[in-house]
Short mmCIF file of C-alpha atoms and ligand atoms in Angstrom, two decimals:
data_model
loop_
_atom_site.label_atom_id
_atom_site.label_comp_id
_atom_site.label_asym_id
_atom_site.label_seq_id
_atom_site.Cartn_x
_atom_site.Cartn_y
_atom_site.Cartn_z
CA MET A 1 -91.46 -26.98 64.13
CA LYS A 2 -88.87 -27.25 61.34
CA THR A 3 -85.28 -27.10 62.58
CA GLY A 4 -82.36 -25.56 60.70
CA THR A 5 -79.08 -27.03 59.44
CA LEU A 6 -75.47 -26.74 60.46
CA TYR A 7 -73.11 -26.90 57.47
CA ILE A 8 -69.50 -27.90 58.20
CA ILE A 9 -67.67 -26.25 55.33
CA ALA A 10 -64.06 -27.05 54.45
CA THR A 11 -62.07 -24.14 53.03
CA PRO A 12 -58.64 -24.06 51.30
CA ILE A 13 -55.40 -24.64 53.25
CA GLY A 14 -53.50 -22.18 51.07
CA ASN A 15 -54.64 -22.00 47.50
CA ILE A 16 -57.98 -20.20 47.36
CA LYS A 17 -58.87 -22.04 44.15
CA ASP A 18 -59.27 -25.20 46.21
CA ILE A 19 -62.65 -24.01 47.47
CA THR A 20 -65.35 -26.33 46.20
CA TYR A 21 -68.24 -25.35 43.97
CA ARG A 22 -70.63 -26.75 46.56
CA ALA A 23 -69.02 -24.71 49.37
CA ILE A 24 -69.65 -21.47 47.45
CA LYS A 25 -73.20 -22.49 46.65
CA ILE A 26 -73.97 -23.24 50.31
CA LEU A 27 -72.24 -20.06 51.53
CA LYS A 28 -74.60 -18.06 49.32
CA LYS A 29 -77.72 -19.60 50.77
CA ILE A 30 -77.04 -19.80 54.52
CA ASP A 31 -78.17 -17.18 57.06
CA PHE A 32 -74.82 -16.55 58.72
CA ILE A 33 -71.30 -17.92 59.22
CA LEU A 34 -69.55 -19.04 62.38
CA ALA A 35 -65.98 -18.13 61.52
CA GLU A 36 -62.88 -19.13 63.49
CA ASN A 37 -61.03 -16.27 61.83
CA CYS A 38 -63.33 -13.57 60.42
CA PHE A 39 -60.44 -11.88 58.58
CA ASN A 40 -59.56 -15.01 56.59
CA THR A 41 -63.19 -15.88 55.92
CA LEU A 42 -63.80 -12.34 54.64
CA LYS A 43 -61.06 -12.89 52.03
CA ILE A 44 -62.96 -15.93 50.71
CA LEU A 45 -66.28 -14.09 50.75
CA LYS A 46 -64.82 -11.12 48.88
CA LYS A 47 -63.16 -13.35 46.29
CA PHE A 48 -66.47 -15.02 45.47
CA LYS A 49 -68.57 -11.88 45.90
CA ILE A 50 -70.58 -13.23 48.80
CA LYS A 51 -72.02 -10.90 51.42
CA LYS A 52 -72.82 -12.72 54.63
CA LYS A 53 -72.96 -11.93 58.32
CA MET A 54 -70.13 -13.49 60.33
CA ILE A 55 -69.96 -14.40 63.99
CA SER A 56 -66.61 -15.07 65.57
CA PHE A 57 -66.46 -18.67 66.81
CA HIS A 58 -63.20 -20.04 68.20
CA GLU A 59 -61.87 -22.37 70.90
CA HIS A 60 -62.15 -19.68 73.59
CA ASN A 61 -65.82 -18.79 73.01
CA GLU A 62 -67.21 -22.03 71.58
CA LYS A 63 -68.79 -23.19 74.85
CA LYS A 64 -70.16 -19.72 75.68
CA LYS A 65 -71.89 -19.32 72.33
CA LEU A 66 -73.23 -22.85 72.12
CA SER A 67 -76.73 -22.37 73.55
CA SER A 68 -77.53 -19.25 71.47
CA ILE A 69 -76.40 -21.01 68.26
CA ILE A 70 -78.46 -24.10 69.09
CA LEU A 71 -81.49 -21.86 69.68
CA LYS A 72 -81.02 -20.29 66.25
CA LEU A 73 -80.68 -23.73 64.64
CA LYS A 74 -83.86 -24.84 66.37
CA ASN A 75 -85.55 -21.77 64.89
CA ASN A 76 -84.81 -22.97 61.37
CA TYR A 77 -81.63 -20.98 60.75
CA LYS A 78 -79.09 -22.31 58.27
CA ILE A 79 -75.60 -21.79 59.68
CA ALA A 80 -72.14 -22.49 58.24
CA LEU A 81 -69.12 -23.38 60.36
CA ILE A 82 -65.78 -22.38 58.84
CA SER A 83 -62.35 -22.71 60.39
CA ASN A 84 -59.22 -20.66 59.75
CA ALA A 85 -58.20 -23.13 57.04
CA GLY A 86 -59.08 -26.64 55.97
CA THR A 87 -61.71 -28.86 57.51
CA PRO A 88 -63.44 -27.64 60.67
CA LEU A 89 -63.01 -29.84 63.78
CA ILE A 90 -59.71 -31.28 62.50
CA ASN A 91 -57.59 -29.63 65.18
CA ASP A 92 -60.07 -26.79 64.95
CA PRO A 93 -63.17 -25.78 66.91
CA GLY A 94 -66.67 -27.15 66.42
CA PHE A 95 -66.79 -30.52 68.17
CA ASN A 96 -69.02 -29.35 71.04
CA LEU A 97 -71.39 -27.75 68.57
CA VAL A 98 -71.70 -30.82 66.35
CA LYS A 99 -72.12 -33.03 69.42
CA LYS A 100 -74.93 -30.82 70.68
CA CYS A 101 -76.62 -30.78 67.26
CA HIS A 102 -76.78 -34.57 67.28
CA LYS A 103 -78.20 -34.50 70.80
CA LYS A 104 -80.88 -31.99 69.76
CA LYS A 105 -81.60 -33.82 66.48
CA ILE A 106 -80.43 -30.87 64.38
CA LYS A 107 -79.25 -31.74 60.89
CA VAL A 108 -75.48 -31.56 60.32
CA VAL A 109 -74.32 -31.45 56.69
CA PRO A 110 -70.59 -31.78 55.86
CA ILE A 111 -69.26 -29.96 52.80
CA PRO A 112 -65.90 -31.69 52.28
CA GLY A 113 -62.76 -30.12 50.92
CA ALA A 114 -59.14 -29.48 51.81
CA CYS A 115 -57.50 -30.99 54.88
CA ALA A 116 -53.75 -30.69 55.49
CA ALA A 117 -53.49 -34.21 56.94
CA ILE A 118 -54.97 -35.96 53.91
CA THR A 119 -53.25 -33.63 51.43
CA ALA A 120 -49.88 -34.48 53.00
CA LEU A 121 -50.62 -38.19 53.32
CA CYS A 122 -51.62 -38.70 49.70
CA SER A 123 -48.47 -37.00 48.44
CA SER A 124 -46.06 -38.47 51.01
CA GLY A 125 -45.03 -41.65 49.22
CA ILE A 126 -45.69 -43.51 52.48
CA SER A 127 -48.41 -46.15 52.76
CA SER A 128 -51.80 -44.51 53.11
CA ASN A 129 -53.94 -47.58 53.79
CA LYS A 130 -53.88 -47.47 57.56
CA PHE A 131 -52.94 -44.29 59.35
CA LEU A 132 -53.08 -42.66 62.74
CA TYR A 133 -53.92 -38.97 62.85
CA VAL A 134 -51.92 -37.55 65.76
CA GLY A 135 -52.51 -33.82 65.31
CA PHE A 136 -50.09 -31.68 67.34
CA LEU A 137 -47.61 -33.29 69.73
CA PRO A 138 -47.79 -32.23 73.39
CA LEU A 139 -46.07 -28.90 74.14
CA LYS A 140 -44.21 -30.05 77.26
CA LYS A 141 -40.89 -31.76 76.50
CA LYS A 142 -41.38 -34.76 78.82
CA LYS A 143 -44.90 -35.48 77.61
CA CYS A 144 -43.84 -35.01 74.00
CA ILE A 145 -41.01 -37.56 74.32
CA LYS A 146 -43.33 -40.02 76.09
CA THR A 147 -45.91 -39.62 73.31
CA LEU A 148 -43.30 -40.07 70.58
CA LYS A 149 -42.06 -43.26 72.26
CA LYS A 150 -45.59 -44.67 72.26
CA LEU A 151 -46.14 -43.59 68.66
CA SER A 152 -42.87 -45.15 67.53
CA ILE A 153 -44.27 -48.69 67.95
CA GLN A 154 -47.61 -48.07 66.24
CA LYS A 155 -48.23 -50.18 63.17
CA PHE A 156 -49.88 -47.28 61.34
CA THR A 157 -48.53 -44.46 59.20
CA LEU A 158 -48.40 -41.44 61.50
CA ILE A 159 -49.71 -37.96 60.61
CA ILE A 160 -48.36 -35.17 62.81
CA TYR A 161 -49.17 -31.45 62.58
CA GLU A 162 -46.31 -29.10 63.31
CA SER A 163 -45.59 -25.39 63.52
CA LYS A 164 -42.45 -23.48 62.54
CA TYR A 165 -41.69 -22.88 66.22
CA ARG A 166 -41.34 -26.52 67.19
CA ILE A 167 -40.55 -28.45 64.04
CA ILE A 168 -36.76 -28.56 64.47
CA ASN A 169 -36.89 -29.70 68.11
CA ASN A 170 -39.48 -32.33 67.37
CA LEU A 171 -37.61 -33.65 64.33
CA LYS A 172 -34.53 -34.00 66.55
CA ARG A 173 -36.61 -35.97 69.06
CA ILE A 174 -38.02 -38.16 66.28
CA SER A 175 -34.48 -38.87 65.05
CA LYS A 176 -33.53 -40.14 68.53
CA ILE A 177 -36.64 -42.24 69.14
CA PHE A 178 -37.62 -43.76 65.77
CA GLU A 179 -35.60 -46.38 63.84
CA LYS A 180 -33.12 -44.78 61.46
CA ASN A 181 -34.43 -46.62 58.39
CA ARG A 182 -38.02 -45.45 58.67
CA LYS A 183 -39.28 -43.19 55.90
CA ILE A 184 -40.39 -39.72 56.88
CA THR A 185 -42.00 -37.05 54.70
CA ILE A 186 -42.05 -33.40 55.67
CA ALA A 187 -44.82 -31.55 53.81
CA ARG A 188 -44.42 -27.81 54.02
CA GLU A 189 -46.78 -25.02 52.91
CA LEU A 190 -49.07 -27.37 51.01
CA THR A 191 -50.93 -25.84 48.04
CA LYS A 192 -49.01 -22.56 48.52
CA TYR A 193 -46.22 -20.95 46.49
CA TRP A 194 -43.44 -22.47 48.65
CA GLU A 195 -44.95 -25.95 48.76
CA ASN A 196 -42.27 -28.56 49.45
CA ILE A 197 -42.81 -32.28 49.97
CA TYR A 198 -39.53 -33.82 51.11
CA GLN A 199 -39.07 -37.52 51.75
CA THR A 200 -36.08 -38.94 53.57
CA LYS A 201 -35.12 -41.50 56.25
CA VAL A 202 -35.26 -40.74 59.98
CA GLY A 203 -31.49 -41.34 60.09
CA ASN A 204 -30.89 -38.35 57.80
CA LEU A 205 -32.91 -35.82 59.78
CA ILE A 206 -30.03 -34.24 61.68
CA LYS A 207 -27.99 -33.82 58.49
CA ILE A 208 -30.99 -32.20 56.78
CA ILE A 209 -31.49 -29.77 59.66
CA LYS A 210 -27.76 -28.88 59.77
CA LYS A 211 -27.48 -28.44 56.00
CA LYS A 212 -30.75 -26.47 55.92
CA LYS A 213 -32.16 -28.68 53.15
CA ILE A 214 -35.65 -27.62 54.22
CA ILE A 215 -36.67 -24.07 55.09
CA PHE A 216 -38.31 -24.34 58.47
CA LYS A 217 -40.83 -21.57 57.94
CA GLY A 218 -44.57 -21.86 57.44
CA GLU A 219 -46.87 -24.77 58.21
CA PHE A 220 -45.91 -28.43 58.28
CA VAL A 221 -47.30 -31.92 58.28
CA ILE A 222 -44.97 -34.80 59.17
CA ILE A 223 -45.74 -38.28 57.87
CA ILE A 224 -43.83 -41.22 59.35
CA GLU A 225 -43.77 -44.77 58.08
CA LYS A 226 -45.32 -47.36 60.39
CA TYR A 227 -43.38 -49.53 62.83
CA LYS A 228 -42.45 -52.65 60.90
CA LYS A 229 -40.83 -55.01 63.36
CA LYS A 230 -42.80 -57.48 65.41
CA LEU A 231 -43.66 -55.97 68.76
CA LYS A 232 -40.93 -56.73 71.24
CA SER A 233 -41.84 -59.62 73.49
CA PHE A 234 -41.64 -57.58 76.67
CA PHE A 235 -44.58 -55.48 75.50
CA LYS A 236 -46.63 -58.65 75.07
CA PHE A 237 -45.49 -60.15 78.35
CA LYS A 238 -46.24 -56.92 80.20
CA LYS A 239 -49.92 -57.71 79.70
CA ILE A 240 -49.75 -60.99 81.70
CA SER A 241 -51.51 -60.48 85.02
CA LYS A 242 -49.77 -61.03 88.37
CA LYS A 243 -51.95 -64.09 89.12
CA LYS A 244 -51.05 -65.71 85.81
CA LYS A 245 -47.39 -65.01 86.37
CA ILE A 246 -47.49 -66.91 89.68
CA ILE A 247 -49.08 -69.96 87.98
CA LEU A 248 -46.52 -69.79 85.17
CA LYS A 249 -43.70 -69.61 87.68
CA ILE A 250 -44.93 -72.80 89.39
CA LEU A 251 -45.25 -74.61 86.07
CA LYS A 252 -41.76 -73.56 85.10
CA LYS A 253 -40.33 -74.81 88.37
CA LYS A 254 -41.73 -78.30 87.89
CA LEU A 255 -41.50 -78.78 84.13
CA SER A 256 -39.35 -78.20 81.07
CA CYS A 257 -40.00 -75.04 79.02
CA SER A 258 -41.79 -77.03 76.35
CA LYS A 259 -44.06 -78.96 78.73
CA ALA A 260 -44.80 -75.92 80.87
CA ALA A 261 -45.68 -73.94 77.73
CA TYR A 262 -47.98 -76.73 76.54
CA ILE A 263 -49.91 -76.84 79.83
CA ALA A 264 -50.06 -73.03 80.08
CA SER A 265 -51.46 -72.87 76.54
CA LYS A 266 -54.27 -75.25 77.54
CA ILE A 267 -55.07 -73.35 80.76
CA PHE A 268 -54.98 -69.83 79.30
CA LEU A 269 -56.11 -70.69 75.75
CA LYS A 270 -53.19 -68.99 74.09
CA LYS A 271 -50.58 -70.32 71.70
CA LYS A 272 -47.88 -72.61 73.16
CA LYS A 273 -45.27 -70.52 71.32
CA PHE A 274 -46.19 -67.45 73.34
CA PHE A 275 -45.55 -69.18 76.69
CA TYR A 276 -42.46 -70.94 75.38
CA LYS A 277 -40.95 -67.56 74.53
CA TYR A 278 -41.96 -66.27 77.95
CA PHE A 279 -40.28 -69.19 79.74
CA MET A 280 -37.16 -68.83 77.61
CA LYS A 281 -37.03 -65.17 78.58
CA LEU A 282 -37.33 -66.09 82.28
CA LYS A 283 -34.32 -68.36 81.87
CA LYS A 284 -32.10 -65.51 80.64
N1 SAM B 301 -58.30 -27.84 60.09
C1 SAM B 301 -57.03 -27.87 59.45
C2 SAM B 301 -56.99 -29.01 58.44
O1 SAM B 301 -58.04 -29.41 57.95
O2 SAM B 301 -55.91 -29.48 58.13
C3 SAM B 301 -55.90 -27.93 60.46
C4 SAM B 301 -55.84 -26.80 61.40
S1 SAM B 301 -54.52 -26.84 62.51
C5 SAM B 301 -54.97 -25.59 63.64
C6 SAM B 301 -53.21 -26.04 61.64
C7 SAM B 301 -52.09 -27.02 61.27
O3 SAM B 301 -52.44 -27.73 60.09
C8 SAM B 301 -50.79 -26.35 60.93
O4 SAM B 301 -50.01 -26.06 62.08
C9 SAM B 301 -50.10 -27.39 60.06
O5 SAM B 301 -49.53 -28.40 60.84
C10 SAM B 301 -51.31 -27.94 59.30
N2 SAM B 301 -51.49 -27.19 58.05
C11 SAM B 301 -52.50 -26.37 57.73
N3 SAM B 301 -52.34 -25.86 56.50
C12 SAM B 301 -51.19 -26.38 56.02
C13 SAM B 301 -50.46 -26.25 54.81
N4 SAM B 301 -50.89 -25.47 53.83
N5 SAM B 301 -49.30 -26.94 54.67
C14 SAM B 301 -48.86 -27.75 55.64
N6 SAM B 301 -49.50 -27.90 56.81
C15 SAM B 301 -50.65 -27.24 57.01
#
């Protein structure tokens, strides 16, 4: 029997004109829409004079509705998944559904379009070659700080989603944890009337908050320049197992740093320089 298709349709993140021609074409031909926010989707449908049945589909009912949707797809239905704004599944519901479609060999067709992360990244003035999409930071203070500390040594441009409720606190945390000279871009209300893409250095964040240089209302994406320094040696040395450390200690006792490093490099097939630095650190 012929199976249906699930269309993953990206919608605008602010400016309705950012809908794609293909998205409208597909919306006209599908059987019904799974909408994260029926109210917002209705606005798009009205604008483009499309009449289509909508079914509410959000993070709280995704799992419950899964089997009935899969059944419909197996019965040759053509269904569109639309999130509140932007690309579905990017910090939005749909992952379980797409996963299940692959398992059941149901065709999944992406209809690309707006995504806040990529829109912010390409306008940030910060390297866009290698990046790490973080999404939202953890809500709990302790976990958030721990996450930021880990992120602060990543050698990738960071993309963080933020809401008006937490942006100030999280920028303050970033200013404490990240190096002062790292570039940071705060992209606010992208594609909307109040769009503002503001680049500065981490060291200026507190001044910017105090002087209210940015209006902290609306939706935000934070882009942070990658960690540039070489990883501190203790991070590298942390990875040496206990057994290896015992062997290295014995070598160090009997030999000079240089000789011990040479032998260790032959035993563990790693550069002599690595062990030399390790032995020098032990000396301190
Ligand atoms: N699926 C969406 C996408 O493709 O970007 C993201 C959904 S996520 C629930 C919502 C977050 O995306 C917001 O809190 C904000 O961080 C970011 N965002 C969405 N629209 C935005 C906009 N117009 N300007 C800046 N950030 C935006």
